[in-house]
């Protein structure tokens, strides 16, 4: 199976703030036994990848203890932060899967991060390699980009 994502972003060159407007998600799920649930799973996974790319941060002390005090203070996206998500269900039946189905769980999560990174690169020339893609990281990259 395969998954491919394309992200559309806007980057403010003065602040480094990146806004993800839309993510297109194409995922080969084999036979979509319930297309509505497949689309929901794809969109939920892409949403999680979007959150990891722009908002979520996992810093740890040397002892291994998470630096975040609690989930009450942990930055996670809300409905207002979420980009438009467009699901493209690809059906290539799998003779080994139940009724030709394949997975539709974690597969669509991971490509969101590089899709957003590539969209930022296309918009600015800044190649970010560490999540989250904070405004400070974008601004630091913009200082090194030759126009």
mmCIF file with all atom_site columns, C-alpha atoms in Angstrom:
data_model
loop_
_atom_site.group_PDB
_atom_site.id
_atom_site.type_symbol
_atom_site.label_atom_id
_atom_site.label_alt_id
_atom_site.label_comp_id
_atom_site.label_asym_id
_atom_site.label_entity_id
_atom_site.label_seq_id
_atom_site.pdbx_PDB_ins_code
_atom_site.Cartn_x
_atom_site.Cartn_y
_atom_site.Cartn_z
_atom_site.occupancy
_atom_site.B_iso_or_equiv
_atom_site.pdbx_formal_charge
_atom_site.auth_seq_id
_atom_site.auth_comp_id
_atom_site.auth_asym_id
_atom_site.auth_atom_id
_atom_site.pdbx_PDB_model_num
ATOM 1   C CA . UNK A 1 1   ? 0.000   0.000   0.000  1.00 0.00 ? 1   UNK A CA 1
ATOM 2   C CA . UNK A 1 2   ? 1.072   3.600   -0.420 1.00 0.00 ? 2   UNK A CA 1
ATOM 3   C CA . UNK A 1 3   ? 0.181   6.997   0.964  1.00 0.00 ? 3   UNK A CA 1
ATOM 4   C CA . UNK A 1 4   ? 0.960   10.371  -0.581 1.00 0.00 ? 4   UNK A CA 1
ATOM 5   C CA . UNK A 1 5   ? 0.265   13.831  0.814  1.00 0.00 ? 5   UNK A CA 1
ATOM 6   C CA . UNK A 1 6   ? 0.495   17.306  -0.663 1.00 0.00 ? 6   UNK A CA 1
ATOM 7   C CA . UNK A 1 7   ? 0.256   20.342  1.609  1.00 0.00 ? 7   UNK A CA 1
ATOM 8   C CA . UNK A 1 8   ? -0.594  23.938  0.774  1.00 0.00 ? 8   UNK A CA 1
ATOM 9   C CA . UNK A 1 9   ? 0.899   26.471  3.188  1.00 0.00 ? 9   UNK A CA 1
ATOM 10  C CA . UNK A 1 10  ? 1.345   30.179  3.716  1.00 0.00 ? 10  UNK A CA 1
ATOM 11  C CA . UNK A 1 11  ? 4.453   31.489  5.464  1.00 0.00 ? 11  UNK A CA 1
ATOM 12  C CA . UNK A 1 12  ? 4.712   35.029  6.808  1.00 0.00 ? 12  UNK A CA 1
ATOM 13  C CA . UNK A 1 13  ? 8.340   36.054  6.108  1.00 0.00 ? 13  UNK A CA 1
ATOM 14  C CA . UNK A 1 14  ? 8.254   38.716  8.840  1.00 0.00 ? 14  UNK A CA 1
ATOM 15  C CA . UNK A 1 15  ? 7.056   36.470  11.675 1.00 0.00 ? 15  UNK A CA 1
ATOM 16  C CA . UNK A 1 16  ? 7.883   32.962  10.444 1.00 0.00 ? 16  UNK A CA 1
ATOM 17  C CA . UNK A 1 17  ? 4.330   31.847  11.191 1.00 0.00 ? 17  UNK A CA 1
ATOM 18  C CA . UNK A 1 18  ? 3.258   28.995  8.945  1.00 0.00 ? 18  UNK A CA 1
ATOM 19  C CA . UNK A 1 19  ? -0.398  28.362  8.186  1.00 0.00 ? 19  UNK A CA 1
ATOM 20  C CA . UNK A 1 20  ? -1.418  25.075  6.608  1.00 0.00 ? 20  UNK A CA 1
ATOM 21  C CA . UNK A 1 21  ? -4.414  25.768  4.392  1.00 0.00 ? 21  UNK A CA 1
ATOM 22  C CA . UNK A 1 22  ? -5.018  22.321  2.918  1.00 0.00 ? 22  UNK A CA 1
ATOM 23  C CA . UNK A 1 23  ? -3.644  18.794  2.897  1.00 0.00 ? 23  UNK A CA 1
ATOM 24  C CA . UNK A 1 24  ? -4.512  16.321  0.153  1.00 0.00 ? 24  UNK A CA 1
ATOM 25  C CA . UNK A 1 25  ? -4.294  12.709  1.316  1.00 0.00 ? 25  UNK A CA 1
ATOM 26  C CA . UNK A 1 26  ? -4.146  9.776   -1.101 1.00 0.00 ? 26  UNK A CA 1
ATOM 27  C CA . UNK A 1 27  ? -4.059  6.353   0.536  1.00 0.00 ? 27  UNK A CA 1
ATOM 28  C CA . UNK A 1 28  ? -4.245  2.835   -0.835 1.00 0.00 ? 28  UNK A CA 1
ATOM 29  C CA . UNK A 1 29  ? -6.489  0.979   1.581  1.00 0.00 ? 29  UNK A CA 1
ATOM 30  C CA . UNK A 1 30  ? -7.065  -2.050  -0.604 1.00 0.00 ? 30  UNK A CA 1
ATOM 31  C CA . UNK A 1 31  ? -10.836 -2.397  -0.788 1.00 0.00 ? 31  UNK A CA 1
ATOM 32  C CA . UNK A 1 32  ? -12.626 0.359   1.158  1.00 0.00 ? 32  UNK A CA 1
ATOM 33  C CA . UNK A 1 33  ? -15.144 -1.720  3.082  1.00 0.00 ? 33  UNK A CA 1
ATOM 34  C CA . UNK A 1 34  ? -16.683 1.437   4.552  1.00 0.00 ? 34  UNK A CA 1
ATOM 35  C CA . UNK A 1 35  ? -15.514 4.471   2.505  1.00 0.00 ? 35  UNK A CA 1
ATOM 36  C CA . UNK A 1 36  ? -16.808 7.026   5.015  1.00 0.00 ? 36  UNK A CA 1
ATOM 37  C CA . UNK A 1 37  ? -14.857 5.440   7.859  1.00 0.00 ? 37  UNK A CA 1
ATOM 38  C CA . UNK A 1 38  ? -11.769 5.141   5.633  1.00 0.00 ? 38  UNK A CA 1
ATOM 39  C CA . UNK A 1 39  ? -11.913 8.864   4.839  1.00 0.00 ? 39  UNK A CA 1
ATOM 40  C CA . UNK A 1 40  ? -12.385 9.682   8.519  1.00 0.00 ? 40  UNK A CA 1
ATOM 41  C CA . UNK A 1 41  ? -9.385  7.558   9.477  1.00 0.00 ? 41  UNK A CA 1
ATOM 42  C CA . UNK A 1 42  ? -7.254  9.177   6.753  1.00 0.00 ? 42  UNK A CA 1
ATOM 43  C CA . UNK A 1 43  ? -8.242  12.683  7.844  1.00 0.00 ? 43  UNK A CA 1
ATOM 44  C CA . UNK A 1 44  ? -7.690  11.922  11.528 1.00 0.00 ? 44  UNK A CA 1
ATOM 45  C CA . UNK A 1 45  ? -4.235  10.563  10.806 1.00 0.00 ? 45  UNK A CA 1
ATOM 46  C CA . UNK A 1 46  ? -3.307  13.566  8.633  1.00 0.00 ? 46  UNK A CA 1
ATOM 47  C CA . UNK A 1 47  ? -4.565  15.842  11.425 1.00 0.00 ? 47  UNK A CA 1
ATOM 48  C CA . UNK A 1 48  ? -2.224  14.119  13.885 1.00 0.00 ? 48  UNK A CA 1
ATOM 49  C CA . UNK A 1 49  ? 0.690   14.577  11.473 1.00 0.00 ? 49  UNK A CA 1
ATOM 50  C CA . UNK A 1 50  ? -0.216  18.252  11.048 1.00 0.00 ? 50  UNK A CA 1
ATOM 51  C CA . UNK A 1 51  ? -0.184  18.667  14.835 1.00 0.00 ? 51  UNK A CA 1
ATOM 52  C CA . UNK A 1 52  ? 3.242   17.047  15.094 1.00 0.00 ? 52  UNK A CA 1
ATOM 53  C CA . UNK A 1 53  ? 4.604   19.240  12.296 1.00 0.00 ? 53  UNK A CA 1
ATOM 54  C CA . UNK A 1 54  ? 3.512   22.613  13.660 1.00 0.00 ? 54  UNK A CA 1
ATOM 55  C CA . UNK A 1 55  ? 2.531   22.427  17.301 1.00 0.00 ? 55  UNK A CA 1
ATOM 56  C CA . UNK A 1 56  ? 3.536   19.461  19.386 1.00 0.00 ? 56  UNK A CA 1
ATOM 57  C CA . UNK A 1 57  ? 6.905   19.485  21.093 1.00 0.00 ? 57  UNK A CA 1
ATOM 58  C CA . UNK A 1 58  ? 8.534   16.721  23.096 1.00 0.00 ? 58  UNK A CA 1
ATOM 59  C CA . UNK A 1 59  ? 11.469  18.071  25.086 1.00 0.00 ? 59  UNK A CA 1
ATOM 60  C CA . UNK A 1 60  ? 12.939  15.928  27.832 1.00 0.00 ? 60  UNK A CA 1
ATOM 61  C CA . UNK A 1 61  ? 15.296  16.467  30.729 1.00 0.00 ? 61  UNK A CA 1
ATOM 62  C CA . UNK A 1 62  ? 18.466  14.364  30.824 1.00 0.00 ? 62  UNK A CA 1
ATOM 63  C CA . UNK A 1 63  ? 16.716  12.091  33.315 1.00 0.00 ? 63  UNK A CA 1
ATOM 64  C CA . UNK A 1 64  ? 14.068  11.260  30.715 1.00 0.00 ? 64  UNK A CA 1
ATOM 65  C CA . UNK A 1 65  ? 11.272  13.240  32.386 1.00 0.00 ? 65  UNK A CA 1
ATOM 66  C CA . UNK A 1 66  ? 9.124   15.220  29.939 1.00 0.00 ? 66  UNK A CA 1
ATOM 67  C CA . UNK A 1 67  ? 9.623   18.996  30.320 1.00 0.00 ? 67  UNK A CA 1
ATOM 68  C CA . UNK A 1 68  ? 5.938   19.731  29.797 1.00 0.00 ? 68  UNK A CA 1
ATOM 69  C CA . UNK A 1 69  ? 4.177   20.064  33.159 1.00 0.00 ? 69  UNK A CA 1
ATOM 70  C CA . UNK A 1 70  ? 0.908   18.440  32.056 1.00 0.00 ? 70  UNK A CA 1
ATOM 71  C CA . UNK A 1 71  ? -1.447  17.966  29.145 1.00 0.00 ? 71  UNK A CA 1
ATOM 72  C CA . UNK A 1 72  ? -3.285  21.086  30.330 1.00 0.00 ? 72  UNK A CA 1
ATOM 73  C CA . UNK A 1 73  ? -0.310  23.178  29.164 1.00 0.00 ? 73  UNK A CA 1
ATOM 74  C CA . UNK A 1 74  ? 0.586   21.068  26.120 1.00 0.00 ? 74  UNK A CA 1
ATOM 75  C CA . UNK A 1 75  ? -0.099  22.813  22.785 1.00 0.00 ? 75  UNK A CA 1
ATOM 76  C CA . UNK A 1 76  ? -2.424  20.712  20.637 1.00 0.00 ? 76  UNK A CA 1
ATOM 77  C CA . UNK A 1 77  ? -4.502  21.903  17.695 1.00 0.00 ? 77  UNK A CA 1
ATOM 78  C CA . UNK A 1 78  ? -8.177  22.665  17.983 1.00 0.00 ? 78  UNK A CA 1
ATOM 79  C CA . UNK A 1 79  ? -10.801 22.582  15.273 1.00 0.00 ? 79  UNK A CA 1
ATOM 80  C CA . UNK A 1 80  ? -9.931  26.212  14.491 1.00 0.00 ? 80  UNK A CA 1
ATOM 81  C CA . UNK A 1 81  ? -6.298  25.285  13.753 1.00 0.00 ? 81  UNK A CA 1
ATOM 82  C CA . UNK A 1 82  ? -7.068  22.370  11.459 1.00 0.00 ? 82  UNK A CA 1
ATOM 83  C CA . UNK A 1 83  ? -6.507  22.786  7.712  1.00 0.00 ? 83  UNK A CA 1
ATOM 84  C CA . UNK A 1 84  ? -8.928  21.604  5.066  1.00 0.00 ? 84  UNK A CA 1
ATOM 85  C CA . UNK A 1 85  ? -8.354  17.894  4.532  1.00 0.00 ? 85  UNK A CA 1
ATOM 86  C CA . UNK A 1 86  ? -9.113  16.279  1.179  1.00 0.00 ? 86  UNK A CA 1
ATOM 87  C CA . UNK A 1 87  ? -9.171  12.467  1.137  1.00 0.00 ? 87  UNK A CA 1
ATOM 88  C CA . UNK A 1 88  ? -8.532  10.483  -2.026 1.00 0.00 ? 88  UNK A CA 1
ATOM 89  C CA . UNK A 1 89  ? -9.279  6.826   -1.373 1.00 0.00 ? 89  UNK A CA 1
ATOM 90  C CA . UNK A 1 90  ? -7.222  4.556   -3.638 1.00 0.00 ? 90  UNK A CA 1
ATOM 91  C CA . UNK A 1 91  ? -8.512  1.019   -3.960 1.00 0.00 ? 91  UNK A CA 1
ATOM 92  C CA . UNK A 1 92  ? -6.046  -1.651  -5.056 1.00 0.00 ? 92  UNK A CA 1
ATOM 93  C CA . UNK A 1 93  ? -7.423  -4.845  -3.590 1.00 0.00 ? 93  UNK A CA 1
ATOM 94  C CA . UNK A 1 94  ? -5.153  -7.116  -1.597 1.00 0.00 ? 94  UNK A CA 1
ATOM 95  C CA . UNK A 1 95  ? -5.770  -10.850 -2.089 1.00 0.00 ? 95  UNK A CA 1
ATOM 96  C CA . UNK A 1 96  ? -4.269  -11.512 1.361  1.00 0.00 ? 96  UNK A CA 1
ATOM 97  C CA . UNK A 1 97  ? -6.462  -8.985  3.219  1.00 0.00 ? 97  UNK A CA 1
ATOM 98  C CA . UNK A 1 98  ? -10.000 -9.545  4.507  1.00 0.00 ? 98  UNK A CA 1
ATOM 99  C CA . UNK A 1 99  ? -12.300 -8.960  1.525  1.00 0.00 ? 99  UNK A CA 1
ATOM 100 C CA . UNK A 1 100 ? -9.347  -7.249  -0.205 1.00 0.00 ? 100 UNK A CA 1
ATOM 101 C CA . UNK A 1 101 ? -8.830  -4.604  2.496  1.00 0.00 ? 101 UNK A CA 1
ATOM 102 C CA . UNK A 1 102 ? -5.489  -3.212  3.743  1.00 0.00 ? 102 UNK A CA 1
ATOM 103 C CA . UNK A 1 103 ? -4.625  -0.938  6.660  1.00 0.00 ? 103 UNK A CA 1
ATOM 104 C CA . UNK A 1 104 ? -5.870  2.622   6.979  1.00 0.00 ? 104 UNK A CA 1
ATOM 105 C CA . UNK A 1 105 ? -4.579  3.427   10.454 1.00 0.00 ? 105 UNK A CA 1
ATOM 106 C CA . UNK A 1 106 ? -1.079  4.810   10.894 1.00 0.00 ? 106 UNK A CA 1
ATOM 107 C CA . UNK A 1 107 ? -0.131  4.932   7.210  1.00 0.00 ? 107 UNK A CA 1
ATOM 108 C CA . UNK A 1 108 ? -1.718  8.337   6.478  1.00 0.00 ? 108 UNK A CA 1
ATOM 109 C CA . UNK A 1 109 ? -0.179  9.951   9.595  1.00 0.00 ? 109 UNK A CA 1
ATOM 110 C CA . UNK A 1 110 ? 3.491   10.121  8.740  1.00 0.00 ? 110 UNK A CA 1
ATOM 111 C CA . UNK A 1 111 ? 3.472   11.758  5.266  1.00 0.00 ? 111 UNK A CA 1
ATOM 112 C CA . UNK A 1 112 ? 1.856   14.950  6.614  1.00 0.00 ? 112 UNK A CA 1
ATOM 113 C CA . UNK A 1 113 ? 5.116   16.053  8.223  1.00 0.00 ? 113 UNK A CA 1
ATOM 114 C CA . UNK A 1 114 ? 7.347   15.889  5.120  1.00 0.00 ? 114 UNK A CA 1
ATOM 115 C CA . UNK A 1 115 ? 4.521   17.282  2.957  1.00 0.00 ? 115 UNK A CA 1
ATOM 116 C CA . UNK A 1 116 ? 4.347   20.372  5.192  1.00 0.00 ? 116 UNK A CA 1
ATOM 117 C CA . UNK A 1 117 ? 8.159   20.606  5.317  1.00 0.00 ? 117 UNK A CA 1
ATOM 118 C CA . UNK A 1 118 ? 8.300   20.457  1.504  1.00 0.00 ? 118 UNK A CA 1
ATOM 119 C CA . UNK A 1 119 ? 5.576   23.079  1.165  1.00 0.00 ? 119 UNK A CA 1
ATOM 120 C CA . UNK A 1 120 ? 7.514   25.406  3.509  1.00 0.00 ? 120 UNK A CA 1
ATOM 121 C CA . UNK A 1 121 ? 10.620  24.761  1.403  1.00 0.00 ? 121 UNK A CA 1
ATOM 122 C CA . UNK A 1 122 ? 8.733   25.518  -1.822 1.00 0.00 ? 122 UNK A CA 1
ATOM 123 C CA . UNK A 1 123 ? 7.375   28.744  -0.324 1.00 0.00 ? 123 UNK A CA 1
ATOM 124 C CA . UNK A 1 124 ? 10.581  30.006  1.291  1.00 0.00 ? 124 UNK A CA 1
ATOM 125 C CA . UNK A 1 125 ? 13.620  27.972  0.276  1.00 0.00 ? 125 UNK A CA 1
ATOM 126 C CA . UNK A 1 126 ? 14.030  26.968  3.938  1.00 0.00 ? 126 UNK A CA 1
ATOM 127 C CA . UNK A 1 127 ? 14.575  23.243  4.544  1.00 0.00 ? 127 UNK A CA 1
ATOM 128 C CA . UNK A 1 128 ? 13.386  22.367  8.053  1.00 0.00 ? 128 UNK A CA 1
ATOM 129 C CA . UNK A 1 129 ? 14.453  19.007  9.428  1.00 0.00 ? 129 UNK A CA 1
ATOM 130 C CA . UNK A 1 130 ? 13.226  19.142  13.023 1.00 0.00 ? 130 UNK A CA 1
ATOM 131 C CA . UNK A 1 131 ? 9.645   19.321  14.267 1.00 0.00 ? 131 UNK A CA 1
ATOM 132 C CA . UNK A 1 132 ? 7.798   21.314  15.255 1.00 0.00 ? 132 UNK A CA 1
ATOM 133 C CA . UNK A 1 133 ? 8.273   23.876  12.509 1.00 0.00 ? 133 UNK A CA 1
ATOM 134 C CA . UNK A 1 134 ? 8.172   26.803  14.921 1.00 0.00 ? 134 UNK A CA 1
ATOM 135 C CA . UNK A 1 135 ? 8.219   30.395  13.661 1.00 0.00 ? 135 UNK A CA 1
ATOM 136 C CA . UNK A 1 136 ? 11.670  30.830  15.245 1.00 0.00 ? 136 UNK A CA 1
ATOM 137 C CA . UNK A 1 137 ? 13.040  27.950  13.161 1.00 0.00 ? 137 UNK A CA 1
ATOM 138 C CA . UNK A 1 138 ? 11.512  29.352  9.979  1.00 0.00 ? 138 UNK A CA 1
ATOM 139 C CA . UNK A 1 139 ? 12.956  32.811  10.703 1.00 0.00 ? 139 UNK A CA 1
ATOM 140 C CA . UNK A 1 140 ? 16.399  31.344  11.436 1.00 0.00 ? 140 UNK A CA 1
ATOM 141 C CA . UNK A 1 141 ? 16.251  29.493  8.128  1.00 0.00 ? 141 UNK A CA 1
ATOM 142 C CA . UNK A 1 142 ? 15.151  32.607  6.258  1.00 0.00 ? 142 UNK A CA 1
ATOM 143 C CA . UNK A 1 143 ? 18.306  34.383  7.448  1.00 0.00 ? 143 UNK A CA 1
ATOM 144 C CA . UNK A 1 144 ? 20.448  31.761  5.720  1.00 0.00 ? 144 UNK A CA 1
ATOM 145 C CA . UNK A 1 145 ? 18.512  31.572  2.435  1.00 0.00 ? 145 UNK A CA 1
ATOM 146 C CA . UNK A 1 146 ? 20.068  33.409  -0.466 1.00 0.00 ? 146 UNK A CA 1
ATOM 147 C CA . UNK A 1 147 ? 17.458  35.153  -2.578 1.00 0.00 ? 147 UNK A CA 1
#
